[in-house]
Coordinates of C-alpha atoms and ligand atoms in Angstrom, one line a residue:
M1 CA 42.2 -23.1 -12.7
V2 CA 42.9 -19.5 -13.9
S3 CA 41.5 -18.2 -17.1
E4 CA 41.7 -14.9 -18.3
E5 CA 40.1 -12.6 -21.8
K6 CA 40.1 -9.3 -22.7
N7 CA 36.4 -7.9 -24.2
Q8 CA 36.5 -5.5 -26.7
N9 CA 36.6 -2.6 -24.6
N10 CA 39.5 -4.6 -23.2
I11 CA 39.1 -4.6 -20.3
I12 CA 40.8 -7.7 -18.8
R13 CA 38.3 -10.2 -17.1
S14 CA 39.9 -13.9 -15.1
E15 CA 38.5 -15.9 -13.5
L16 CA 39.6 -18.3 -10.9
I17 CA 38.0 -21.6 -10.0
L18 CA 38.8 -22.5 -6.0
D19 CA 37.7 -25.4 -3.2
N20 CA 34.9 -25.3 -5.1
T21 CA 33.8 -21.3 -5.1
K22 CA 34.4 -19.3 -8.8
Y23 CA 36.0 -15.5 -7.9
I24 CA 35.8 -13.4 -11.0
F25 CA 38.1 -10.7 -10.9
T26 CA 38.6 -8.1 -13.8
D27 CA 39.7 -3.6 -14.1
K28 CA 36.9 -2.4 -14.9
P29 CA 37.2 0.4 -13.5
I30 CA 34.4 1.3 -10.7
N31 CA 32.8 4.0 -10.8
R32 CA 32.9 5.6 -7.3
F33 CA 31.4 9.2 -7.6
K34 CA 27.7 8.5 -7.6
T35 CA 26.1 11.0 -8.6
K36 CA 23.2 12.8 -6.8
P37 CA 20.1 12.9 -7.1
K38 CA 19.7 17.0 -8.4
V39 CA 17.1 18.5 -6.2
E40 CA 14.5 19.5 -8.2
D41 CA 14.2 15.4 -9.4
I42 CA 13.6 15.1 -5.3
S43 CA 10.7 17.8 -5.8
L44 CA 9.3 16.6 -8.3
K45 CA 8.9 12.8 -7.2
L46 CA 7.8 13.9 -3.4
E47 CA 5.3 16.4 -5.9
E48 CA 3.8 13.1 -7.9
L49 CA 3.3 11.1 -4.0
R50 CA 1.9 13.6 -3.2
D51 CA -0.9 14.1 -5.5
E52 CA -1.2 10.7 -5.7
I53 CA -2.2 10.4 -1.8
E54 CA -4.2 13.3 -2.9
K55 CA -6.3 10.9 -4.9
I56 CA -7.1 8.5 -2.3
E57 CA -10.3 7.1 -2.1
N58 CA -12.8 5.4 0.5
C59 CA -10.4 6.9 2.8
E60 CA -12.0 7.2 6.4
L61 CA -9.6 9.9 7.5
K62 CA -9.6 11.8 4.2
K63 CA -13.2 12.7 4.6
N64 CA -12.8 13.4 8.5
A65 CA -9.2 15.7 8.3
S66 CA -9.0 19.3 7.0
K67 CA -5.8 19.3 4.7
L68 CA -3.1 15.9 3.5
V69 CA -0.3 16.4 5.9
F70 CA 2.9 15.3 4.1
S71 CA 6.3 16.2 5.5
D72 CA 8.3 19.3 7.2
G73 CA 12.2 19.3 6.8
D74 CA 15.2 19.6 4.3
N75 CA 14.2 16.8 1.7
R76 CA 17.9 16.2 1.4
S77 CA 18.4 15.1 4.7
K78 CA 20.4 11.5 5.2
I79 CA 17.9 11.6 9.1
M80 CA 14.1 10.7 7.9
I81 CA 11.4 10.9 11.5
V82 CA 7.9 8.8 10.6
G83 CA 5.9 9.4 13.6
E84 CA 1.7 8.1 13.6
G85 CA -0.5 10.4 12.2
P86 CA -1.2 14.1 12.1
G87 CA -3.1 15.6 15.7
Q88 CA -5.4 18.8 15.3
K89 CA -2.7 21.3 15.4
E90 CA -0.8 19.3 12.6
D91 CA -4.5 19.3 10.6
E92 CA -4.8 23.1 11.3
V93 CA -1.3 23.7 9.7
G94 CA -1.1 21.1 8.0
K95 CA 2.9 20.7 9.1
P96 CA 4.5 17.2 11.0
F97 CA 5.0 17.6 14.6
V98 CA 4.0 21.1 15.3
G99 CA 2.2 20.6 18.8
D100 CA 3.2 18.7 21.8
A101 CA 4.6 15.8 20.7
G102 CA 6.8 18.1 18.2
I103 CA 8.0 20.6 20.6
L104 CA 9.0 17.1 22.3
L105 CA 10.8 16.0 19.3
N106 CA 12.4 18.8 18.5
K107 CA 14.2 18.9 22.5
M108 CA 14.9 15.4 21.6
L109 CA 16.7 16.0 18.6
K110 CA 19.2 19.0 19.8
S111 CA 19.7 16.8 22.9
I112 CA 22.1 15.2 20.1
S113 CA 23.0 17.9 18.2
V114 CA 20.4 17.5 15.4
E115 CA 18.3 20.4 14.6
R116 CA 14.5 19.9 13.2
K117 CA 15.3 21.7 10.0
N118 CA 18.5 20.0 8.8
V119 CA 16.3 16.5 8.9
Y120 CA 12.6 15.1 7.0
I121 CA 10.0 14.5 9.0
T122 CA 6.8 12.7 7.8
N123 CA 4.0 9.9 8.9
V124 CA 2.5 6.6 8.6
V125 CA -0.7 8.3 7.9
N126 CA -0.9 11.8 5.7
Y127 CA -4.4 12.6 7.1
R128 CA -5.4 13.1 10.7
P129 CA -7.7 10.2 12.0
P130 CA -10.9 11.2 14.3
N131 CA -10.0 12.3 17.2
N132 CA -6.3 11.6 17.6
R133 CA -6.9 7.4 17.2
K134 CA -4.2 5.4 16.7
P135 CA -4.6 4.3 12.6
E136 CA -6.4 1.1 12.1
P137 CA -4.5 -1.6 11.4
N138 CA -5.7 -1.2 7.7
E139 CA -5.3 2.3 7.3
I140 CA -1.2 1.5 8.1
T141 CA -1.7 -1.2 5.3
K142 CA -3.2 1.1 2.4
Y143 CA -1.0 4.2 3.4
S144 CA 2.2 2.3 4.1
N145 CA 2.5 1.8 -0.2
F146 CA 3.0 5.9 -0.1
L147 CA 5.0 5.2 2.5
R148 CA 7.3 3.2 0.9
K149 CA 7.5 5.1 -2.1
H150 CA 8.3 8.6 0.4
I151 CA 11.1 6.6 2.0
S152 CA 12.8 5.5 -1.6
I153 CA 12.8 9.4 -2.5
I154 CA 14.4 10.4 0.0
D155 CA 17.0 8.1 0.5
P156 CA 17.8 8.5 4.4
K157 CA 20.8 6.9 6.0
I158 CA 19.6 6.8 9.2
L159 CA 15.6 6.0 9.8
I160 CA 14.1 6.5 12.5
L161 CA 10.6 5.0 13.0
M162 CA 9.2 6.9 16.5
G163 CA 5.9 4.7 17.8
S164 CA 4.3 1.3 17.2
S165 CA 2.5 2.3 14.1
A166 CA 5.6 3.7 12.4
M167 CA 7.2 -0.1 12.9
E168 CA 3.9 -1.6 12.2
S169 CA 3.6 -0.2 8.6
L170 CA 6.8 -1.3 7.4
F171 CA 8.1 -4.1 10.0
G172 CA 4.6 -5.4 10.6
S173 CA 2.5 -5.6 13.7
K174 CA 3.8 -9.2 15.1
I175 CA 6.6 -7.0 17.3
K176 CA 6.6 -5.7 20.2
I177 CA 8.0 -2.2 20.5
T178 CA 8.8 -2.6 24.3
K179 CA 11.5 -5.3 22.7
E180 CA 12.8 -3.9 19.3
R181 CA 13.1 -0.4 20.1
G182 CA 16.5 0.7 20.1
L183 CA 17.7 -1.6 17.9
W184 CA 19.9 -0.9 14.6
K185 CA 17.8 -2.6 11.9
E186 CA 17.4 -3.4 8.4
I187 CA 14.8 -2.8 6.7
I188 CA 14.9 -3.4 2.3
I189 CA 12.6 -0.9 0.1
N190 CA 12.7 -1.1 -3.7
N191 CA 15.9 -3.5 -3.4
K192 CA 17.5 -1.1 -0.9
T193 CA 19.1 -1.6 2.1
Y194 CA 17.5 1.7 5.2
L195 CA 19.5 1.5 8.3
C196 CA 16.5 2.3 11.0
M197 CA 15.9 2.1 14.1
I198 CA 12.6 2.0 16.5
T199 CA 12.1 4.2 19.3
F200 CA 9.2 5.6 21.3
H201 CA 6.8 7.9 20.8
P202 CA 7.1 11.4 21.0
A203 CA 3.5 11.9 22.7
Y204 CA 4.2 7.9 24.7
L205 CA 6.6 9.8 26.6
L206 CA 4.6 13.2 27.2
R207 CA 2.2 10.3 29.0
Q208 CA 5.1 8.3 30.1
P209 CA 7.5 10.1 30.9
E210 CA 9.2 7.9 32.9
N211 CA 10.0 5.6 30.1
K212 CA 12.5 8.6 28.7
K213 CA 15.9 7.4 30.2
Y214 CA 15.4 4.6 27.1
S215 CA 14.8 6.7 24.1
W216 CA 17.6 8.8 25.1
T217 CA 19.9 6.0 25.1
D218 CA 17.8 5.2 21.3
L219 CA 19.1 8.8 20.3
K220 CA 22.9 8.3 22.4
E221 CA 22.5 5.7 20.2
I222 CA 21.1 7.4 16.3
R223 CA 24.1 10.1 17.4
K224 CA 27.2 7.0 17.7
K225 CA 26.0 6.0 14.2
I226 CA 25.2 10.0 12.7
D227 CA 28.7 10.5 13.9
Q228 CA 29.9 7.0 12.7
L229 CA 29.1 7.4 9.2
N230 CA 29.9 11.0 9.0
L231 CA 27.2 12.5 8.2
I232 CA 26.6 16.1 7.5
L233 CA 23.8 17.7 8.5
Ligands
URA301 N1 2.4 13.1 16.2 C1 2.6 12.1 15.5 O1 2.4 10.7 15.2 N2 3.1 13.4 13.8 C2 2.3 14.1 14.2 O2 2.5 14.6 13.2 C3 1.6 14.8 14.7 C4 1.6 13.8 16.2

């Protein structure tokens, strides 16, 4: 059965019921030119988020750290990398991944022809955990709201979660990185689906270099996806 009508804007809408399924057809034009958010809007939202994090209370991490480490890189990038938390060097400089793990991260990106300056980098927690300990589960949960907002603002096409803290922050603690790494996953944040890859953290690779071969497989997958999606970096 087909029914057809025009609304006041002269848009034709027809309905077809076939095998108990209703199909709706309309000649309403589709806007294929999605407007990109302006750089100023992104920067403003990031500043607001930073202010929000700065106001966090009753936080052991904040009490012990010397500064907030928010992010580094291109805030219009289609690739967003999430690490664990600032170390000593990051705490001094105020930028993520500027110590030894950062040097390895830069090399890993270079190996797939990606320049660090063309990606956006942040961490699960934004203050250095004392003695570089892993963030506690309650800290990961507390900061995961900020991370989710951060991801929504950057709106990446590919999200790379480095290490188990980043994985736990978005997927919970019931899964194991050794099983989950290297697979494309989807995560819904604020009604939007993000494509995501969990991979080993560079600091872990410095301690366990024999596992670099797995990271290399993951990196090649990421490169393949960048090419498939035609991402310009
Ligand atoms: N390790 C991380 O996870 N993040 C940094 O910023 C530095 C080291």
